[in-house]
PDB file of C-alpha atoms and ligand atoms in Angstrom:
ATOM      1  CA  UNK A 245     168.164  36.150 165.157  1.00 82.00           C
ATOM      2  CA  UNK A 246     166.004  37.757 167.872  1.00 92.00           C
ATOM      3  CA  UNK A 247     162.534  38.730 166.755  1.00 98.00           C
ATOM      4  CA  UNK A 248     162.150  42.447 165.898  1.00 98.00           C
ATOM      5  CA  UNK A 249     160.869  44.660 168.698  1.00 98.00           C
ATOM      6  CA  UNK A 250     157.660  46.540 167.907  1.00 98.00           C
ATOM      7  CA  UNK A 251     155.814  49.104 169.971  1.00 98.00           C
ATOM      8  CA  UNK A 252     152.032  48.836 169.781  1.00 98.00           C
ATOM      9  CA  UNK A 253     150.593  52.029 171.228  1.00 98.00           C
ATOM     10  CA  UNK A 254     147.325  50.449 172.465  1.00 98.00           C
ATOM     11  CA  UNK A 255     146.082  47.091 173.664  1.00 98.00           C
ATOM     12  CA  UNK A 256     143.800  45.698 170.955  1.00 98.00           C
ATOM     13  CA  UNK A 257     141.742  42.499 170.828  1.00 98.00           C
ATOM     14  CA  UNK A 258     144.183  39.562 170.594  1.00 97.00           C
ATOM     15  CA  UNK A 259     142.481  37.922 167.632  1.00 98.00           C
ATOM     16  CA  UNK A 260     142.822  41.121 165.559  1.00 98.00           C
ATOM     17  CA  UNK A 261     146.583  40.983 166.084  1.00 98.00           C
ATOM     18  CA  UNK A 262     147.033  37.223 165.536  1.00 98.00           C
ATOM     19  CA  UNK A 263     149.303  37.735 162.504  1.00 98.00           C
ATOM     20  CA  UNK A 264     152.020  39.169 164.756  1.00 98.00           C
ATOM     21  CA  UNK A 265     152.203  36.126 166.973  1.00 98.00           C
ATOM     22  CA  UNK A 266     155.631  34.468 166.915  1.00 97.00           C
ATOM     23  CA  UNK A 267     156.915  37.061 164.445  1.00 98.00           C
ATOM     24  CA  UNK A 268     157.625  40.064 166.647  1.00 98.00           C
ATOM     25  CA  UNK A 269     158.440  40.915 170.234  1.00 98.00           C
ATOM     26  CA  UNK A 270     155.696  43.355 171.137  1.00 98.00           C
ATOM     27  CA  UNK A 271     155.573  45.956 173.874  1.00 98.00           C
ATOM     28  CA  UNK A 272     152.022  47.227 174.161  1.00 98.00           C
ATOM     29  CA  UNK A 273     150.502  50.392 175.616  1.00 98.00           C
ATOM     30  CA  UNK A 274     147.248  50.583 177.620  1.00 97.00           C
ATOM     31  CA  UNK A 275     143.864  50.105 175.999  1.00 97.00           C
ATOM     32  CA  UNK A 276     142.841  53.761 176.328  1.00 96.00           C
ATOM     33  CA  UNK A 277     146.245  55.454 175.906  1.00 97.00           C
ATOM     34  CA  UNK A 278     145.824  59.128 175.076  1.00 95.00           C
ATOM     35  CA  UNK A 279     149.531  59.666 174.378  1.00 95.00           C
ATOM     36  CA  UNK A 280     152.633  57.667 173.543  1.00 97.00           C
ATOM     37  CA  UNK A 281     152.964  55.710 176.759  1.00 96.00           C
ATOM     38  CA  UNK A 282     156.063  56.507 178.850  1.00 96.00           C
ATOM     39  CA  UNK A 283     156.632  52.745 179.304  1.00 95.00           C
ATOM     40  CA  UNK A 284     156.950  52.428 175.521  1.00 97.00           C
ATOM     41  CA  UNK A 285     159.297  55.436 175.373  1.00 97.00           C
ATOM     42  CA  UNK A 286     162.022  53.473 177.157  1.00 97.00           C
ATOM     43  CA  UNK A 287     161.977  50.896 174.328  1.00 98.00           C
ATOM     44  CA  UNK A 288     162.338  53.430 171.513  1.00 98.00           C
ATOM     45  CA  UNK A 289     166.121  52.912 171.123  1.00 98.00           C
ATOM     46  CA  UNK A 290     165.535  49.232 170.233  1.00 98.00           C
ATOM     47  CA  UNK A 291     162.229  49.534 168.371  1.00 98.00           C
ATOM     48  CA  UNK A 292     162.145  48.419 164.733  1.00 98.00           C
ATOM     49  CA  UNK A 293     158.437  48.973 164.204  1.00 98.00           C
ATOM     50  CA  UNK A 294     155.623  51.145 165.577  1.00 98.00           C
ATOM     51  CA  UNK A 295     151.929  50.208 165.301  1.00 98.00           C
ATOM     52  CA  UNK A 296     149.854  53.248 166.260  1.00 98.00           C
ATOM     53  CA  UNK A 297     146.368  54.718 166.281  1.00 98.00           C
ATOM     54  CA  UNK A 298     145.326  58.094 164.855  1.00 98.00           C
ATOM     55  CA  UNK A 299     145.289  59.672 168.315  1.00 97.00           C
ATOM     56  CA  UNK A 300     149.045  59.284 168.823  1.00 97.00           C
ATOM     57  CA  UNK A 301     151.345  61.881 167.251  1.00 97.00           C
ATOM     58  CA  UNK A 302     154.463  60.360 165.693  1.00 98.00           C
ATOM     59  CA  UNK A 303     156.675  63.405 165.266  1.00 98.00           C
ATOM     60  CA  UNK A 304     160.290  64.021 164.295  1.00 97.00           C
ATOM     61  CA  UNK A 305     161.561  64.158 167.904  1.00 97.00           C
ATOM     62  CA  UNK A 306     160.104  60.728 168.649  1.00 98.00           C
ATOM     63  CA  UNK A 307     161.644  59.341 165.455  1.00 98.00           C
ATOM     64  CA  UNK A 308     165.037  60.671 166.531  1.00 98.00           C
ATOM     65  CA  UNK A 309     164.776  58.590 169.701  1.00 98.00           C
ATOM     66  CA  UNK A 310     164.156  55.467 167.589  1.00 98.00           C
ATOM     67  CA  UNK A 311     167.351  55.032 165.522  1.00 98.00           C
ATOM     68  CA  UNK A 312     166.526  51.432 164.502  1.00 98.00           C
ATOM     69  CA  UNK A 313     162.958  52.161 163.346  1.00 98.00           C
ATOM     70  CA  UNK A 314     162.093  50.607 159.965  1.00 98.00           C
ATOM     71  CA  UNK A 315     158.308  50.943 159.690  1.00 98.00           C
ATOM     72  CA  UNK A 316     155.398  52.971 161.104  1.00 98.00           C
ATOM     73  CA  UNK A 317     151.970  51.404 160.691  1.00 98.00           C
ATOM     74  CA  UNK A 318     148.907  53.533 161.405  1.00 98.00           C
ATOM     75  CA  UNK A 319     145.621  51.745 162.044  1.00 98.00           C
ATOM     76  CA  UNK A 320     143.638  54.411 160.169  1.00 98.00           C
ATOM     77  CA  UNK A 321     143.239  55.711 156.664  1.00 98.00           C
ATOM     78  CA  UNK A 322     144.102  59.283 157.745  1.00 98.00           C
ATOM     79  CA  UNK A 323     147.719  59.816 158.748  1.00 98.00           C
ATOM     80  CA  UNK A 324     147.860  63.487 159.777  1.00 98.00           C
ATOM     81  CA  UNK A 325     149.116  62.303 163.187  1.00 98.00           C
ATOM     82  CA  UNK A 326     152.393  61.202 161.578  1.00 98.00           C
ATOM     83  CA  UNK A 327     155.224  63.399 160.382  1.00 98.00           C
ATOM     84  CA  UNK A 328     155.476  61.632 157.037  1.00 98.00           C
ATOM     85  CA  UNK A 329     158.235  63.870 155.570  1.00 98.00           C
ATOM     86  CA  UNK A 330     160.391  63.100 158.628  1.00 98.00           C
ATOM     87  CA  UNK A 331     159.779  59.358 158.107  1.00 98.00           C
ATOM     88  CA  UNK A 332     160.565  59.667 154.402  1.00 98.00           C
ATOM     89  CA  UNK A 333     163.796  61.530 155.155  1.00 98.00           C
ATOM     90  CA  UNK A 334     164.814  58.499 157.245  1.00 98.00           C
ATOM     91  CA  UNK A 335     163.645  56.029 154.567  1.00 98.00           C
ATOM     92  CA  UNK A 336     160.924  54.723 156.895  1.00 98.00           C
ATOM     93  CA  UNK A 337     157.759  53.557 155.090  1.00 98.00           C
ATOM     94  CA  UNK A 338     154.447  54.606 156.666  1.00 99.00           C
ATOM     95  CA  UNK A 339     151.407  52.354 156.295  1.00 98.00           C
ATOM     96  CA  UNK A 340     147.699  53.179 156.501  1.00 98.00           C
ATOM     97  CA  UNK A 341     144.446  51.248 156.063  1.00 98.00           C
ATOM     98  CA  UNK A 342     142.422  52.588 153.117  1.00 98.00           C
ATOM     99  CA  UNK A 343     139.584  50.702 151.442  1.00 97.00           C
ATOM    100  CA  UNK A 344     138.517  48.492 154.334  1.00 98.00           C
ATOM    101  CA  UNK A 345     136.694  51.324 156.137  1.00 98.00           C
ATOM    102  CA  UNK A 346     135.088  53.029 153.153  1.00 98.00           C
ATOM    103  CA  UNK A 347     131.619  51.502 153.453  1.00 98.00           C
ATOM    104  CA  UNK A 348     131.356  51.781 157.249  1.00 98.00           C
ATOM    105  CA  UNK A 349     132.396  55.444 157.175  1.00 98.00           C
ATOM    106  CA  UNK A 350     129.974  56.213 154.342  1.00 98.00           C
ATOM    107  CA  UNK A 351     127.191  54.480 156.308  1.00 99.00           C
ATOM    108  CA  UNK A 352     127.930  56.596 159.386  1.00 99.00           C
ATOM    109  CA  UNK A 353     127.968  59.728 157.237  1.00 99.00           C
ATOM    110  CA  UNK A 354     124.480  58.885 155.994  1.00 98.00           C
ATOM    111  CA  UNK A 355     123.348  58.222 159.563  1.00 98.00           C
ATOM    112  CA  UNK A 356     124.585  61.691 160.595  1.00 98.00           C
ATOM    113  CA  UNK A 357     123.071  63.262 157.502  1.00 98.00           C
ATOM    114  CA  UNK A 358     119.663  61.715 158.067  1.00 98.00           C
ATOM    115  CA  UNK A 359     119.703  62.376 161.814  1.00 98.00           C
ATOM    116  CA  UNK A 360     120.462  66.030 161.234  1.00 98.00           C
ATOM    117  CA  UNK A 361     118.053  66.423 158.294  1.00 98.00           C
ATOM    118  CA  UNK A 362     115.157  64.977 160.331  1.00 98.00           C
ATOM    119  CA  UNK A 363     116.169  66.303 163.748  1.00 97.00           C
ATOM    120  CA  UNK A 364     116.315  62.841 165.328  1.00 97.00           C
ATOM    121  CA  UNK A 365     118.248  63.795 168.474  1.00 96.00           C
ATOM    122  CA  UNK A 366     115.832  66.611 169.381  1.00 95.00           C
ATOM    123  CA  UNK A 367     112.662  64.688 168.526  1.00 97.00           C
ATOM    124  CA  UNK A 368     113.879  61.554 170.361  1.00 97.00           C
ATOM    125  CA  UNK A 369     114.601  63.724 173.402  1.00 96.00           C
ATOM    126  CA  UNK A 370     111.170  65.321 173.199  1.00 97.00           C
ATOM    127  CA  UNK A 371     109.528  61.893 173.120  1.00 98.00           C
ATOM    128  CA  UNK A 372     111.616  60.585 176.031  1.00 98.00           C
ATOM    129  CA  UNK A 373     111.074  63.704 178.115  1.00 98.00           C
ATOM    130  CA  UNK A 374     107.296  63.837 177.827  1.00 98.00           C
ATOM    131  CA  UNK A 375     106.817  66.483 175.141  1.00 98.00           C
ATOM    132  CA  UNK A 376     104.987  64.101 172.739  1.00 98.00           C
ATOM    133  CA  UNK A 377     101.500  65.284 173.623  1.00 97.00           C
ATOM    134  CA  UNK A 378      99.920  64.721 170.213  1.00 97.00           C
ATOM    135  CA  UNK A 379     100.664  64.247 166.504  1.00 97.00           C
ATOM    136  CA  UNK A 380     101.705  67.765 165.571  1.00 96.00           C
ATOM    137  CA  UNK A 381     101.248  68.668 161.889  1.00 97.00           C
ATOM    138  CA  UNK A 382     103.732  71.512 162.116  1.00 98.00           C
ATOM    139  CA  UNK A 383     106.011  69.950 164.730  1.00 97.00           C
ATOM    140  CA  UNK A 384     109.415  68.276 164.293  1.00 97.00           C
ATOM    141  CA  UNK A 385     109.682  69.279 160.639  1.00 97.00           C
ATOM    142  CA  UNK A 386     112.873  68.445 158.770  1.00 97.00           C
ATOM    143  CA  UNK A 387     114.420  68.556 155.325  1.00 98.00           C
ATOM    144  CA  UNK A 388     113.466  66.351 152.363  1.00 98.00           C
ATOM    145  CA  UNK A 389     116.537  64.559 151.065  1.00 98.00           C
ATOM    146  CA  UNK A 390     114.961  63.853 147.702  1.00 98.00           C
ATOM    147  CA  UNK A 391     115.778  66.816 145.505  1.00 98.00           C
ATOM    148  CA  UNK A 392     118.170  68.379 148.036  1.00 98.00           C
ATOM    149  CA  UNK A 393     121.725  69.177 146.948  1.00 98.00           C
ATOM    150  CA  UNK A 394     124.546  67.367 148.693  1.00 98.00           C
ATOM    151  CA  UNK A 395     127.969  69.014 148.376  1.00 98.00           C
ATOM    152  CA  UNK A 396     130.823  66.562 148.893  1.00 98.00           C
ATOM    153  CA  UNK A 397     134.190  68.105 149.701  1.00 98.00           C
ATOM    154  CA  UNK A 398     136.826  65.523 148.764  1.00 98.00           C
ATOM    155  CA  UNK A 399     135.745  62.918 146.213  1.00 98.00           C
ATOM    156  CA  UNK A 400     138.010  60.080 147.358  1.00 97.00           C
ATOM    157  CA  UNK A 401     136.890  56.546 148.187  1.00 98.00           C
ATOM    158  CA  UNK A 402     134.623  57.628 151.066  1.00 98.00           C
ATOM    159  CA  UNK A 403     133.234  60.654 149.213  1.00 98.00           C
ATOM    160  CA  UNK A 404     132.282  58.362 146.307  1.00 98.00           C
ATOM    161  CA  UNK A 405     130.627  55.807 148.589  1.00 98.00           C
ATOM    162  CA  UNK A 406     128.587  58.636 150.146  1.00 98.00           C
ATOM    163  CA  UNK A 407     127.665  59.959 146.681  1.00 98.00           C
ATOM    164  CA  UNK A 408     126.330  56.549 145.632  1.00 98.00           C
ATOM    165  CA  UNK A 409     124.237  56.259 148.794  1.00 98.00           C
ATOM    166  CA  UNK A 410     122.922  59.825 148.470  1.00 98.00           C
ATOM    167  CA  UNK A 411     121.960  59.244 144.842  1.00 98.00           C
ATOM    168  CA  UNK A 412     119.729  56.387 145.988  1.00 98.00           C
ATOM    169  CA  UNK A 413     117.920  58.929 148.204  1.00 98.00           C
ATOM    170  CA  UNK A 414     117.236  61.134 145.172  1.00 98.00           C
ATOM    171  CA  UNK A 415     119.753  63.825 146.071  1.00 98.00           C
ATOM    172  CA  UNK A 416     121.463  66.094 143.556  1.00 98.00           C
ATOM    173  CA  UNK A 417     125.232  65.818 143.862  1.00 98.00           C
ATOM    174  CA  UNK A 418     127.956  68.421 143.539  1.00 98.00           C
ATOM    175  CA  UNK A 419     131.556  68.051 144.636  1.00 98.00           C
ATOM    176  CA  UNK A 420     134.860  69.855 145.020  1.00 98.00           C
ATOM    177  CA  UNK A 421     138.240  68.217 144.692  1.00 98.00           C
ATOM    178  CA  UNK A 422     141.633  68.957 143.184  1.00 96.00           C
ATOM    179  CA  UNK A 423     141.032  66.213 140.629  1.00 96.00           C
ATOM    180  CA  UNK A 424     137.922  65.387 138.640  1.00 97.00           C
ATOM    181  CA  UNK A 425     136.254  61.981 139.087  1.00 96.00           C
ATOM    182  CA  UNK A 426     134.731  61.255 135.672  1.00 96.00           C
ATOM    183  CA  UNK A 427     133.472  57.826 136.777  1.00 95.00           C
ATOM    184  CA  UNK A 428     131.442  59.274 139.672  1.00 95.00           C
ATOM    185  CA  UNK A 429     130.195  62.106 137.441  1.00 96.00           C
ATOM    186  CA  UNK A 430     128.811  59.430 135.134  1.00 96.00           C
ATOM    187  CA  UNK A 431     127.598  57.079 137.870  1.00 96.00           C
ATOM    188  CA  UNK A 432     125.614  59.608 139.918  1.00 97.00           C
ATOM    189  CA  UNK A 433     125.534  62.720 137.705  1.00 97.00           C
ATOM    190  CA  UNK A 434     127.750  64.595 140.175  1.00 98.00           C
ATOM    191  CA  UNK A 435     128.848  68.048 139.078  1.00 98.00           C
ATOM    192  CA  UNK A 436     132.335  69.336 139.977  1.00 98.00           C
ATOM    193  CA  UNK A 437     132.153  72.895 141.329  1.00 98.00           C
ATOM    194  CA  UNK A 438     134.603  75.429 142.724  1.00 98.00           C
ATOM    195  CA  UNK A 439     134.446  75.332 146.530  1.00 98.00           C
ATOM    196  CA  UNK A 440     132.707  78.695 146.811  1.00 98.00           C
ATOM    197  CA  UNK A 441     129.851  77.586 144.526  1.00 98.00           C
ATOM    198  CA  UNK A 442     129.539  74.321 146.413  1.00 98.00           C
ATOM    199  CA  UNK A 443     129.138  76.220 149.690  1.00 98.00           C
ATOM    200  CA  UNK A 444     126.502  78.492 148.146  1.00 98.00           C
ATOM    201  CA  UNK A 445     124.460  75.778 146.388  1.00 98.00           C
ATOM    202  CA  UNK A 446     124.446  72.900 148.874  1.00 98.00           C
ATOM    203  CA  UNK A 447     121.630  72.045 151.256  1.00 98.00           C
ATOM    204  CA  UNK A 448     123.981  69.641 153.017  1.00 99.00           C
ATOM    205  CA  UNK A 449     127.783  69.775 152.928  1.00 99.00           C
ATOM    206  CA  UNK A 450     129.736  66.659 153.831  1.00 99.00           C
ATOM    207  CA  UNK A 451     133.500  66.756 154.354  1.00 98.00           C
ATOM    208  CA  UNK A 452     135.597  63.824 153.114  1.00 98.00           C
ATOM    209  CA  UNK A 453     138.997  65.370 152.422  1.00 98.00           C
ATOM    210  CA  UNK A 454     142.187  64.568 154.353  1.00 98.00           C
ATOM    211  CA  UNK A 455     143.489  67.072 156.887  1.00 98.00           C
ATOM    212  CA  UNK A 456     146.369  68.929 155.229  1.00 97.00           C
ATOM    213  CA  UNK A 457     147.782  72.458 155.373  1.00 97.00           C
ATOM    214  CA  UNK A 458     145.319  73.354 152.574  1.00 97.00           C
ATOM    215  CA  UNK A 459     142.203  71.875 154.195  1.00 98.00           C
ATOM    216  CA  UNK A 460     142.845  73.021 157.788  1.00 98.00           C
ATOM    217  CA  UNK A 461     139.935  75.372 158.752  1.00 98.00           C
ATOM    218  CA  UNK A 462     138.511  75.122 155.236  1.00 98.00           C
ATOM    219  CA  UNK A 463     135.150  75.626 156.960  1.00 98.00           C
ATOM    220  CA  UNK A 464     135.593  79.002 158.658  1.00 98.00           C
ATOM    221  CA  UNK A 465     133.654  82.207 159.313  1.00 98.00           C
ATOM    222  CA  UNK A 466     133.983  83.218 155.680  1.00 98.00           C
ATOM    223  CA  UNK A 467     132.899  79.915 154.107  1.00 98.00           C
ATOM    224  CA  UNK A 468     130.117  79.435 156.698  1.00 98.00           C
ATOM    225  CA  UNK A 469     128.734  82.805 155.583  1.00 98.00           C
ATOM    226  CA  UNK A 470     128.350  81.408 152.059  1.00 98.00           C
ATOM    227  CA  UNK A 471     126.059  78.609 153.266  1.00 98.00           C
ATOM    228  CA  UNK A 472     122.271  78.737 153.136  1.00 98.00           C
ATOM    229  CA  UNK A 473     120.550  79.447 156.481  1.00 98.00           C
ATOM    230  CA  UNK A 474     118.795  76.080 156.060  1.00 98.00           C
ATOM    231  CA  UNK A 475     122.041  74.200 155.356  1.00 98.00           C
ATOM    232  CA  UNK A 476     123.557  71.358 157.371  1.00 98.00           C
ATOM    233  CA  UNK A 477     127.272  70.629 157.802  1.00 99.00           C
ATOM    234  CA  UNK A 478     128.507  67.033 158.235  1.00 99.00           C
ATOM    235  CA  UNK A 479     132.087  66.272 159.276  1.00 99.00           C
ATOM    236  CA  UNK A 480     133.216  62.647 159.358  1.00 98.00           C
ATOM    237  CA  UNK A 481     136.743  63.474 158.152  1.00 98.00           C
ATOM    238  CA  UNK A 482     138.980  65.351 160.612  1.00 98.00           C
ATOM    239  CA  UNK A 483     138.023  67.925 163.262  1.00 98.00           C
ATOM    240  CA  UNK A 484     140.483  70.701 162.347  1.00 98.00           C
ATOM    241  CA  UNK A 485     138.999  70.992 158.828  1.00 98.00           C
ATOM    242  CA  UNK A 486     136.360  73.057 160.643  1.00 99.00           C
ATOM    243  CA  UNK A 487     137.133  76.195 162.656  1.00 98.00           C
ATOM    244  CA  UNK A 488     135.258  75.257 165.848  1.00 98.00           C
ATOM    245  CA  UNK A 489     134.706  78.790 167.273  1.00 98.00           C
ATOM    246  CA  UNK A 490     133.353  79.935 163.889  1.00 98.00           C
ATOM    247  CA  UNK A 491     131.012  76.932 163.746  1.00 98.00           C
ATOM    248  CA  UNK A 492     129.698  77.710 167.234  1.00 98.00           C
ATOM    249  CA  UNK A 493     128.889  81.280 166.178  1.00 98.00           C
ATOM    250  CA  UNK A 494     127.171  80.068 162.988  1.00 98.00           C
ATOM    251  CA  UNK A 495     125.073  77.471 164.843  1.00 98.00           C
ATOM    252  CA  UNK A 496     124.203  79.748 167.751  1.00 98.00           C
ATOM    253  CA  UNK A 497     123.057  82.573 165.475  1.00 98.00           C
ATOM    254  CA  UNK A 498     121.287  80.087 163.160  1.00 97.00           C
ATOM    255  CA  UNK A 499     123.372  81.342 160.291  1.00 98.00           C
ATOM    256  CA  UNK A 500     123.308  77.651 159.303  1.00 98.00           C
ATOM    257  CA  UNK A 501     120.643  75.190 160.442  1.00 98.00           C
ATOM    258  CA  UNK A 502     122.621  72.339 161.962  1.00 98.00           C
ATOM    259  CA  UNK A 503     125.841  70.351 162.129  1.00 98.00           C
ATOM    260  CA  UNK A 504     126.550  66.678 162.702  1.00 98.00           C
ATOM    261  CA  UNK A 505     130.098  65.836 163.716  1.00 98.00           C
ATOM    262  CA  UNK A 506     131.894  62.524 164.043  1.00 98.00           C
ATOM    263  CA  UNK A 507     135.163  64.397 164.537  1.00 98.00           C
ATOM    264  CA  UNK A 508     135.894  67.581 166.444  1.00 98.00           C
ATOM    265  CA  UNK A 509     138.662  70.030 167.250  1.00 98.00           C
ATOM    266  CA  UNK A 510     139.738  69.501 169.964  1.00 98.00           C
ATOM    267  CA  UNK A 511     139.293  65.755 170.041  1.00 97.00           C
ATOM    268  CA  UNK A 512     138.063  64.301 172.278  1.00 97.00           C
ATOM    269  CA  UNK A 513     135.726  67.169 173.014  1.00 97.00           C
ATOM    270  CA  UNK A 514     135.789  67.922 176.764  1.00 97.00           C
ATOM    271  CA  UNK A 515     132.395  67.361 178.475  1.00 97.00           C
ATOM    272  CA  UNK A 516     131.925  71.068 179.212  1.00 98.00           C
ATOM    273  CA  UNK A 517     132.633  72.204 175.639  1.00 98.00           C
ATOM    274  CA  UNK A 518     130.123  74.802 174.303  1.00 98.00           C
ATOM    275  CA  UNK A 519     129.404  72.684 171.193  1.00 98.00           C
ATOM    276  CA  UNK A 520     127.471  70.266 173.431  1.00 98.00           C
ATOM    277  CA  UNK A 521     125.154  73.061 174.549  1.00 97.00           C
ATOM    278  CA  UNK A 522     123.852  73.682 171.025  1.00 97.00           C
ATOM    279  CA  UNK A 523     120.604  71.836 170.279  1.00 95.00           C
ATOM    280  CA  UNK A 524     121.333  71.997 166.539  1.00 96.00           C
ATOM    281  CA  UNK A 525     124.648  70.169 166.835  1.00 98.00           C
ATOM    282  CA  UNK A 526     124.863  66.365 166.922  1.00 98.00           C
ATOM    283  CA  UNK A 527     128.197  64.964 168.098  1.00 98.00           C
ATOM    284  CA  UNK A 528     129.362  61.343 168.135  1.00 98.00           C
ATOM    285  CA  UNK A 529     132.794  60.174 169.335  1.00 98.00           C
ATOM    286  CA  UNK A 530     134.738  59.479 166.089  1.00 98.00           C
ATOM    287  CA  UNK A 531     132.942  56.227 165.261  1.00 98.00           C
ATOM    288  CA  UNK A 532     133.018  56.398 161.442  1.00 98.00           C
ATOM    289  CA  UNK A 533     134.797  53.050 161.060  1.00 98.00           C
ATOM    290  CA  UNK A 534     133.451  51.513 164.266  1.00 98.00           C
ATOM    291  CA  UNK A 535     131.885  48.253 163.140  1.00 98.00           C
ATOM    292  CA  UNK A 536     133.118  44.837 164.284  1.00 98.00           C
ATOM    293  CA  UNK A 537     134.296  43.746 160.818  1.00 98.00           C
ATOM    294  CA  UNK A 538     135.774  47.053 159.777  1.00 98.00           C
ATOM    295  CA  UNK A 539     137.873  47.607 162.885  1.00 98.00           C
ATOM    296  CA  UNK A 540     139.162  44.026 162.684  1.00 98.00           C
ATOM    297  CA  UNK A 541     140.090  44.450 159.018  1.00 98.00           C
ATOM    298  CA  UNK A 542     141.835  47.739 159.784  1.00 98.00           C
ATOM    299  CA  UNK A 543     143.934  46.026 162.471  1.00 98.00           C
ATOM    300  CA  UNK A 544     144.738  43.132 160.150  1.00 98.00           C
ATOM    301  CA  UNK A 545     145.806  45.467 157.365  1.00 98.00           C
ATOM    302  CA  UNK A 546     147.932  47.466 159.799  1.00 98.00           C
ATOM    303  CA  UNK A 547     149.591  44.177 160.911  1.00 98.00           C
ATOM    304  CA  UNK A 548     150.266  43.280 157.249  1.00 98.00           C
ATOM    305  CA  UNK A 549     151.891  46.687 156.716  1.00 98.00           C
ATOM    306  CA  UNK A 550     153.977  46.288 159.861  1.00 98.00           C
ATOM    307  CA  UNK A 551     155.200  42.786 158.969  1.00 98.00           C
ATOM    308  CA  UNK A 552     156.010  43.799 155.391  1.00 98.00           C
ATOM    309  CA  UNK A 553     158.082  46.743 156.643  1.00 98.00           C
ATOM    310  CA  UNK A 554     159.979  44.560 159.112  1.00 98.00           C
ATOM    311  CA  UNK A 555     160.689  42.011 156.372  1.00 98.00           C
ATOM    312  CA  UNK A 556     161.967  44.749 154.046  1.00 97.00           C
ATOM    313  CA  UNK A 557     159.059  44.165 151.654  1.00 98.00           C
ATOM    314  CA  UNK A 558     156.940  46.921 150.130  1.00 98.00           C
ATOM    315  CA  UNK A 559     153.985  47.749 152.412  1.00 98.00           C
ATOM    316  CA  UNK A 560     150.611  46.667 150.962  1.00 98.00           C
ATOM    317  CA  UNK A 561     149.451  50.244 151.697  1.00 98.00           C
ATOM    318  CA  UNK A 562     152.219  52.785 151.840  1.00 98.00           C
ATOM    319  CA  UNK A 563     151.593  56.543 152.058  1.00 98.00           C
ATOM    320  CA  UNK A 564     155.186  57.498 151.144  1.00 98.00           C
ATOM    321  CA  UNK A 565     156.152  55.120 148.303  1.00 98.00           C
ATOM    322  CA  UNK A 566     159.004  57.487 147.448  1.00 98.00           C
ATOM    323  CA  UNK A 567     161.009  55.647 150.137  1.00 98.00           C
ATOM    324  CA  UNK A 568     161.326  52.810 147.617  1.00 97.00           C
ATOM    325  CA  UNK A 569     162.938  54.925 144.899  1.00 90.00           C
TER     326      UNK A 569
HETATM  327  C1  GLV B1382     139.581  57.292 160.862  1.00 65.12           C
HETATM  328  O1  GLV B1382     139.291  58.420 161.126  1.00 65.12           O
HETATM  329  C2  GLV B1382     140.618  56.905 159.975  1.00 65.12           C
HETATM  330  O2  GLV B1382     141.355  57.784 159.466  1.00 65.12           O
HETATM  331  O3  GLV B1382     140.776  55.708 159.735  1.00 65.12           O
END
């Protein structure tokens, strides 16, 4: 039996992918692929598995060109880049990598939150550029986290890990989600609120929901208007949850105080994008899960999902388990 052919959209460190050795025939895309590589396209008719990153759309038309496909494995917890209903209709299981990136993403969220609350980018720039002439009692003033209200939108694994960290900083916690999380309400005294009240009450809002039809542009001109003028918005979830033009207006007019974004819409953000010109907006290039251990574990879990799918076993992490019914 020939080994199954799999298309790996990007070149990843060899040791992360060791589990695939001798078990698949792999065709691999370039390290910085920004789209499904044309060289991989030619192998679609034979491909039995796809291993992809969150930047590569896997849509119905691509699936049609892959009649032998038996598994799609996304090296990410979010899977909005994949047309899951189209995979399900074909009986193709889709894998993702939850759990292993929870702590790293929560850590990065806190880094953004603290940087924005204390104005680190601006004050670091001032120091570097010679504007640190003296200790200024009323200069570089930020927000106290202790006693401030953090509104978490989406109380999943990452939202909970952020809540636990924020509690240790003395923050008051409120959250919005479709489902209640009694254990986190007990653990950190978080209060579940309707979204509108969360927007009105929070000093800092942090987004941790998936990107879906319901959450797309959940932060928009209308919801931004509900926020306090001193409030900060953190997005380490998905860029399109925020309406970018509306955020620019709100930041420019100081309708809200600041934003810190690990994800943007569009993504990547082109170098001349107006968001970069706003001193009250901190932007980092989608690095929520970017630690050595976490990225390795994500790749390993994505390999496990891929191999399980090729072997006809249930994926360790499957986003469309209905394919097994
Ligand atoms: C990162 O954004 C992920 O979804 O894993």
